[in-house]
Amino acid sequence: AQTVTQSQPEMSVQEAETVTLSCTYDTSESNYYLFWYKQPPSRQMILVIRQEAYKQQNATENRFSVNFQKAAKSFSLKISDSQLGDTAMYFCAFMKSNAGNMLTFGGGTRLMVKP
Amino acid sequence: EPEVTQTPSHQVTQMGQEVILRCVPISNHLYFYWYRQILGQKVEFLVSFYNNEISEKSEIFDDQFSVERPDGSNFTLKIRSTKLEDSAMYFCASSEGVAGNSPLHFGNGTRLTVT
């Protein structure tokens, strides 16, 4: 079974600064996907960024980028130029490549962006 | 942008009662899912559904639970006889495909409170 761990229950960052959210996972699979989802107070979970394990290049999506360390089973999210709208719960999630979109989530990190 | 919609946003029911949580997935999506999040805990996979049948289900999804696509637009989760521990946020999701490059789109969730 897979496990996903987010060791930072809460974090805060000043507007315009950079913050990194940590995620580690445990799996024996070699092919898988990793995701970061954002859940603002509206409750809807929104996909922020996705990484395919067989790709060495770190995924980027505008101000969001990941540091994917496959050997260390680490998948951190960096948010650059933080904005007030980034305030949300952030969930790291794992999916085996043939798992039919069954996501295994971490416990979440609550991020507060301060003005 | 098309969205997954869930109704109601909050449902209160008495222990032992049946509840039906409703979801309208994105119209061209073929795969549907239910996840839940007990307060303070991780988001957990319940079930996936494709071509009018369950494709995957977790250990949580026991005989008390059932899913149905009663018409061309709705996707429902029924809990036959609710227990206190069923109190949680229930998220519906849909996707075009099942590969990791076909991400899930989540609804805003239904908060179920069992008293």
PDB file of N, CA, C and O in Angstrom, chain B residues 6 49 63 71 74:
ATOM      1  N   GLN B   6     -22.385  19.366  -6.808  1.00  0.00           N
ATOM      2  CA  GLN B   6     -22.894  18.437  -5.815  1.00  0.00           C
ATOM      3  C   GLN B   6     -24.012  19.082  -5.009  1.00  0.00           C
ATOM      4  O   GLN B   6     -23.935  20.261  -4.660  1.00  0.00           O
ATOM      5  N   PHE B  49     -16.342   4.496 -10.945  1.00  0.00           N
ATOM      6  CA  PHE B  49     -17.507   3.995 -11.692  1.00  0.00           C
ATOM      7  C   PHE B  49     -17.323   4.321 -13.158  1.00  0.00           C
ATOM      8  O   PHE B  49     -16.985   5.454 -13.513  1.00  0.00           O
ATOM      9  N   ASP B  63     -21.154  -2.857   2.159  1.00  0.00           N
ATOM     10  CA  ASP B  63     -22.507  -3.094   1.658  1.00  0.00           C
ATOM     11  C   ASP B  63     -23.494  -1.979   2.001  1.00  0.00           C
ATOM     12  O   ASP B  63     -24.596  -1.947   1.468  1.00  0.00           O
ATOM     13  N   ASP B  71     -29.534   8.432 -14.580  1.00  0.00           N
ATOM     14  CA  ASP B  71     -29.883   8.991 -15.883  1.00  0.00           C
ATOM     15  C   ASP B  71     -28.592   9.450 -16.542  1.00  0.00           C
ATOM     16  O   ASP B  71     -27.507   9.117 -16.074  1.00  0.00           O
ATOM     17  N   ASN B  74     -26.825  12.468 -13.725  1.00  0.00           N
ATOM     18  CA  ASN B  74     -26.561  12.377 -12.291  1.00  0.00           C
ATOM     19  C   ASN B  74     -25.737  11.151 -11.925  1.00  0.00           C
ATOM     20  O   ASN B  74     -25.779  10.116 -12.595  1.00  0.00           O
TER      21      ASN B  74
END
